[in-house]
C-alpha positions as a LaTeX table, in Angstrom:
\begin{tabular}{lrrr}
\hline
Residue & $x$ (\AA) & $y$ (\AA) & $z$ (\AA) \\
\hline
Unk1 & 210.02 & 84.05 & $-126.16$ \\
Unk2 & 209.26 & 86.62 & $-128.72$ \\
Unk3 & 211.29 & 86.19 & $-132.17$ \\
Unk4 & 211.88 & 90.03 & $-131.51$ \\
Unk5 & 213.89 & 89.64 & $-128.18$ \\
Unk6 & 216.67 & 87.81 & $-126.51$ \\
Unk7 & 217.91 & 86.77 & $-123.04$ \\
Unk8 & 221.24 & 86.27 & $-122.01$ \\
Unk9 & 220.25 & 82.53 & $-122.48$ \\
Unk10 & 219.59 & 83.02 & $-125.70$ \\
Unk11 & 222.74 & 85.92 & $-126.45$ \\
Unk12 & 225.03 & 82.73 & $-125.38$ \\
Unk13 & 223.13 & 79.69 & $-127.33$ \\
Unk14 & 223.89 & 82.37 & $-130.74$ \\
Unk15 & 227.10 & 83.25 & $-130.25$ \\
Unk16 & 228.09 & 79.42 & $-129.09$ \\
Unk17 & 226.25 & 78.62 & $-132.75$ \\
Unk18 & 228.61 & 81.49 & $-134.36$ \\
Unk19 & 231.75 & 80.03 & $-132.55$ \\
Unk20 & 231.09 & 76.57 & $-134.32$ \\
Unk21 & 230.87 & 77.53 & $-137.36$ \\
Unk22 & 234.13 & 79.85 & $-136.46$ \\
Unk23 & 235.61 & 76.56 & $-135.70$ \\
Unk24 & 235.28 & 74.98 & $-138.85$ \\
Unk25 & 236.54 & 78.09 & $-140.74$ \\
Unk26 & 240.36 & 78.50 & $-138.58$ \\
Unk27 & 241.67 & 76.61 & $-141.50$ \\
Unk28 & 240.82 & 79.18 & $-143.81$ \\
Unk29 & 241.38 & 82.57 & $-142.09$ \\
Unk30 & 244.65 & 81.29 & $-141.05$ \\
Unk31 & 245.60 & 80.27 & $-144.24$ \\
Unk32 & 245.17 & 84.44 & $-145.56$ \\
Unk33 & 246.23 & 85.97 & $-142.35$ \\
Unk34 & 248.90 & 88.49 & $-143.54$ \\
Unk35 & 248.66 & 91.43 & $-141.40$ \\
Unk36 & 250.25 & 92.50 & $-138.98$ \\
Unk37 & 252.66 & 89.79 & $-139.52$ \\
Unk38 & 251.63 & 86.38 & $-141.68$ \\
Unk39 & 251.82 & 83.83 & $-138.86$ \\
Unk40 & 248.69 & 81.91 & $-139.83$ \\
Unk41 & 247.48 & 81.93 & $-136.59$ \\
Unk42 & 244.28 & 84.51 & $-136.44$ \\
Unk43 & 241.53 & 81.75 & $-136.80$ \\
Unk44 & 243.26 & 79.80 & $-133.63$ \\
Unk45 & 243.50 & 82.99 & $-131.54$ \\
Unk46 & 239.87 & 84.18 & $-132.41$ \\
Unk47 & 238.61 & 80.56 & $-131.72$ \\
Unk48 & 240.35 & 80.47 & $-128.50$ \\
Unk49 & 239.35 & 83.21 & $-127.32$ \\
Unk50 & 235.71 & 82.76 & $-127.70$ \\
Unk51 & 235.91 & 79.31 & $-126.06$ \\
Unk52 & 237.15 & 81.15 & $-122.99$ \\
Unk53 & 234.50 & 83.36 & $-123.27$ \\
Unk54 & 232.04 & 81.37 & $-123.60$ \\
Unk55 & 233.77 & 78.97 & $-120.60$ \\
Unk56 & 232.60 & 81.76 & $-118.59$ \\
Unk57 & 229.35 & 82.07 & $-119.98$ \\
Unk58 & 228.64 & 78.51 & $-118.92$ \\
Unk59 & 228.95 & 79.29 & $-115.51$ \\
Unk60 & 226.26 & 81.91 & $-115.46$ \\
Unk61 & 222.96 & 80.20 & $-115.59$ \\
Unk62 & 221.22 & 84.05 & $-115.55$ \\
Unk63 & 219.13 & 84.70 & $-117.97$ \\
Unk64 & 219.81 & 88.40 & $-117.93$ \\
Unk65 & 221.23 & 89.91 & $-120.91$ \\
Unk66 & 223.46 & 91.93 & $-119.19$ \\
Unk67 & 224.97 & 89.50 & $-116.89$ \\
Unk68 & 225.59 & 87.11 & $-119.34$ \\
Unk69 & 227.22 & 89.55 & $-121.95$ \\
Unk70 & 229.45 & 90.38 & $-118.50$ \\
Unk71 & 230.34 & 87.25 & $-118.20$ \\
Unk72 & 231.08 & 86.86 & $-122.16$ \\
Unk73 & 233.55 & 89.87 & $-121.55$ \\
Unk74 & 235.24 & 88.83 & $-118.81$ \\
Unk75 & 235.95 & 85.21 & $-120.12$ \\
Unk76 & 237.20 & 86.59 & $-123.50$ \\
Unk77 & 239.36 & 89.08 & $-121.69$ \\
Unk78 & 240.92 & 85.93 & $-119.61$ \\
Unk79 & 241.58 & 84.27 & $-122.71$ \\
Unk80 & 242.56 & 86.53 & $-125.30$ \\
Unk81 & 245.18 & 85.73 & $-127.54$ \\
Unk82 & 247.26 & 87.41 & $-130.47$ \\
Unk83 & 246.02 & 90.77 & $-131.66$ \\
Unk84 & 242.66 & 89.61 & $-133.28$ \\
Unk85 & 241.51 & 88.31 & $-129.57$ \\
Unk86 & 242.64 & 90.90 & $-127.89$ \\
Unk87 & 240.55 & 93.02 & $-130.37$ \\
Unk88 & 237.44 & 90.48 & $-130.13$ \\
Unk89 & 237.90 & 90.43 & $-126.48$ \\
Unk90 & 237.28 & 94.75 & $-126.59$ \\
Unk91 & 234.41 & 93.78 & $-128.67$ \\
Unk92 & 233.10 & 92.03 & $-126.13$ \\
Unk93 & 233.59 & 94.77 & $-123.75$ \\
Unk94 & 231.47 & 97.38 & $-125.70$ \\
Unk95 & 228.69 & 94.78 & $-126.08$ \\
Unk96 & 228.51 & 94.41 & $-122.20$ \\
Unk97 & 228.32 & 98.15 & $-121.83$ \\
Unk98 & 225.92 & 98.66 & $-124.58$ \\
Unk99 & 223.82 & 95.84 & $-122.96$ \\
Unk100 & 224.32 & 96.97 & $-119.12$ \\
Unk101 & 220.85 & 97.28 & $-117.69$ \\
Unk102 & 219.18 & 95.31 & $-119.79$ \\
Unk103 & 217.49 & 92.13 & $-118.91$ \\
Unk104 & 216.75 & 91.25 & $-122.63$ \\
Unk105 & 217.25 & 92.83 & $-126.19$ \\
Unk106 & 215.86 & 94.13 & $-129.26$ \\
Unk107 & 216.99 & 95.32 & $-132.42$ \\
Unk108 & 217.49 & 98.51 & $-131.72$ \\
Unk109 & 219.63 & 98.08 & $-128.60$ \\
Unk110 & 221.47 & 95.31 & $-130.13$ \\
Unk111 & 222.77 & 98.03 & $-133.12$ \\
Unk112 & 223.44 & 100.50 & $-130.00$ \\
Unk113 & 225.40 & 97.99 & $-128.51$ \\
Unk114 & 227.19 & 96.91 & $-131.62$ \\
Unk115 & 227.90 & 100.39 & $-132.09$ \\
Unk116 & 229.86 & 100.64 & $-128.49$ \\
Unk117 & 231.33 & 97.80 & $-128.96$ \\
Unk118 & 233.17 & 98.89 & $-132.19$ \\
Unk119 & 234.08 & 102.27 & $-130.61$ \\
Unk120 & 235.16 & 99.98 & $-127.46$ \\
Unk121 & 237.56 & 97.92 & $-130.05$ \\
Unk122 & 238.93 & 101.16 & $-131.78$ \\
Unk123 & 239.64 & 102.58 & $-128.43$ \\
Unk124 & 241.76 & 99.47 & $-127.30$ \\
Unk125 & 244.52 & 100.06 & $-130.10$ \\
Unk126 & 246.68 & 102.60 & $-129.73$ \\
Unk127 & 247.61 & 102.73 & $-134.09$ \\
Unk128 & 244.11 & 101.67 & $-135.44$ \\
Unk129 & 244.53 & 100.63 & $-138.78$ \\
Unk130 & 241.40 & 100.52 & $-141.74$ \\
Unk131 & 241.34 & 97.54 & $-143.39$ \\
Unk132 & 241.40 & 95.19 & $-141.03$ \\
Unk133 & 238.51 & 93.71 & $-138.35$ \\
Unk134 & 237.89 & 97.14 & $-136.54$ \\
Unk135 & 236.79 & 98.79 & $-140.43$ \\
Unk136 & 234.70 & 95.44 & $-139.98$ \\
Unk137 & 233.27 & 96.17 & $-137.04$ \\
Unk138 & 232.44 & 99.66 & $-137.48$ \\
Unk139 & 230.53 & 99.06 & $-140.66$ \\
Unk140 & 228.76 & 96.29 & $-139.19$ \\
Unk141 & 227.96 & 98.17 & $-136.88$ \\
Unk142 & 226.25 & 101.71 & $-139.03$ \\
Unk143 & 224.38 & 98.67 & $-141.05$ \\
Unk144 & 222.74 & 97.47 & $-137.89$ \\
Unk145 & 221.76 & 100.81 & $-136.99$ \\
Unk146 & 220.11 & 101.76 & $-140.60$ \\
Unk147 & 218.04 & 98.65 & $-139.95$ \\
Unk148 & 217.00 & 99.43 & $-136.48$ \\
Unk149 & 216.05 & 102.84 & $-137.67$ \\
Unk150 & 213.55 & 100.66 & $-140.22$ \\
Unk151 & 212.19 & 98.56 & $-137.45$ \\
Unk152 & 213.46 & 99.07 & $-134.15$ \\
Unk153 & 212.20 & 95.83 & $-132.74$ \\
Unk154 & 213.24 & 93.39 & $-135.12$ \\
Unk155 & 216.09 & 91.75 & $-133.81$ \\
Unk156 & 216.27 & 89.21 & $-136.73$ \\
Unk157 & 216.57 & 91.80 & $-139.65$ \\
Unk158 & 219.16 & 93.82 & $-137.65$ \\
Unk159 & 221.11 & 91.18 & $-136.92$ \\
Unk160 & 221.00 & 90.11 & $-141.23$ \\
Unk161 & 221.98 & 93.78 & $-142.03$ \\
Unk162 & 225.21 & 93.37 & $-139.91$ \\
Unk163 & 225.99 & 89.80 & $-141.39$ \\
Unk164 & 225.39 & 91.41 & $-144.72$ \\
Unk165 & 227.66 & 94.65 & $-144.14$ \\
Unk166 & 229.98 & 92.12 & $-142.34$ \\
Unk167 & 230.45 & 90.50 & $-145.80$ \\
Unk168 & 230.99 & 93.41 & $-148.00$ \\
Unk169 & 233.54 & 95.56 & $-145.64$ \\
Unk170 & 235.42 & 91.89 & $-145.79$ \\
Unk171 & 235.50 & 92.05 & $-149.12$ \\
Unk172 & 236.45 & 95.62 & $-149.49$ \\
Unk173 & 239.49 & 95.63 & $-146.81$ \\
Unk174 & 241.89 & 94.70 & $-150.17$ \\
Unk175 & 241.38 & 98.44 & $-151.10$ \\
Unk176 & 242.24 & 99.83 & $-148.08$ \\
Unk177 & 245.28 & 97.58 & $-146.89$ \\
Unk178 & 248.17 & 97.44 & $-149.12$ \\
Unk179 & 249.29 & 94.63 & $-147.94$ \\
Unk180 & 245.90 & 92.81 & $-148.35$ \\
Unk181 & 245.97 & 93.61 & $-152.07$ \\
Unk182 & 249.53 & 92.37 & $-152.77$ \\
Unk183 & 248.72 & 89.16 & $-150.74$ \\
Unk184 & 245.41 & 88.78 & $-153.02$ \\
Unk185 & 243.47 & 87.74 & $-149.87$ \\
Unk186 & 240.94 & 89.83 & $-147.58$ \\
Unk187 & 241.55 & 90.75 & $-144.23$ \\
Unk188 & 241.65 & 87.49 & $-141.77$ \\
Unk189 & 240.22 & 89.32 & $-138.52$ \\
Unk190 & 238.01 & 91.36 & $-140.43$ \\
Unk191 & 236.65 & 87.21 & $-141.79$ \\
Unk192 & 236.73 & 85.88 & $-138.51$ \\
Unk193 & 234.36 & 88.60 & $-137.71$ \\
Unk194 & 232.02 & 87.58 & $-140.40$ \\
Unk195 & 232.11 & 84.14 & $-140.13$ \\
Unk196 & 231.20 & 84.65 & $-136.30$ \\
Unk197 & 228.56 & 86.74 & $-136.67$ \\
Unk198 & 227.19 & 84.28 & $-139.73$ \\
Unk199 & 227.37 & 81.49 & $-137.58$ \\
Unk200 & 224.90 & 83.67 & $-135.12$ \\
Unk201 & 222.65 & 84.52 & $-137.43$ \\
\hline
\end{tabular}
């Protein structure tokens, strides 16, 4: 397989990498998870969530990008919990319709389907709120498409540019939450998100 491209195969052997290394940061992100309410229980509900999705994904032996992204979507859906799942599980959503049709993936329609998947996640809360995972999301999301503008192609470098605006928006969310700032931690979706997307790369 071409460095360039991915099958569904490969879409689920990434983000089962990403969920790992999710795993081993719950600890943290629960420990600075202050908004909506501080019930330390993001990292859990964000690491739950994509076991169930990727439950699902095990069942699908396809290697079609599409079907497996469905399959993502659906199990995340089943299994979403607290706010930050139910937001990861819309996530999920908007990558399976940016995806639909396609047996495999480049750069370029990875960033388009990053950026319906953020719309997707904005669209799923009725009082979206900046600061938090979806401000994540979205910025991930332009950064992925300034790189696929570069090289449309490269899967590799797209998928960098979103880890690397993944990182920053984290670290910016303070400025835009209140709450955030007073706390003197960054947003804990808007890490899980990171770390997940790290753990891909």
């Amino acid at each position: 397989m071409e460095a360039n491209l991915a099958d569904g195969q490969l879409l689920k052997e990434i983000f089962a990498s990403g969920t790992t290394w999710l795993e081993k940061s719950v600890p943290d992100i629960n420990a600075i998870n202050v908004f909506p309410i501080p019930d330390g229980d993001t990292g859990t509900n964000m690491l739950l969530t994509m076991r169930s999705a990727l439950e699902e994904a095990t069942r699908n032996s396809d290697s079609d990008a599409s079907s497996m992204t469905k399959s993502l979507a659906y199990g995340a859906l089943m299994g979403a919990r607290g706010n930050s799942g139910v937001i990861l599980s819309q996530f999920w959503r908007g990558l399976a319709k940016g995806l639909e049709d396609k047996s495999s993936f480049d750069g370029k329609d990875f960033a388009t389907a990053l950026a319906e998947a953020s719309q997707t996640a904005y669209e799923g809360i009725i009082h979206p709120v900046e600061g938090t995972m979806l401000t994540v999301l979205k910025d991930t999301a332009e950064a992925a498409n300034k790189a696929a503008k570069v090289n449309s192609e490269n899967l590799l470098s797209v998928l960098e540019a979103a880890v690397e605006a993944a990182k920053d928006s984290v670290a910016r969310t303070p400025s835009l939450l209140p709450v955030l700032k007073e706390a003197g931690v960054v947003d804990a979706g808007g890490q899980g998100i990171y770390v997940l997307l790290d753990g891909a790369l």
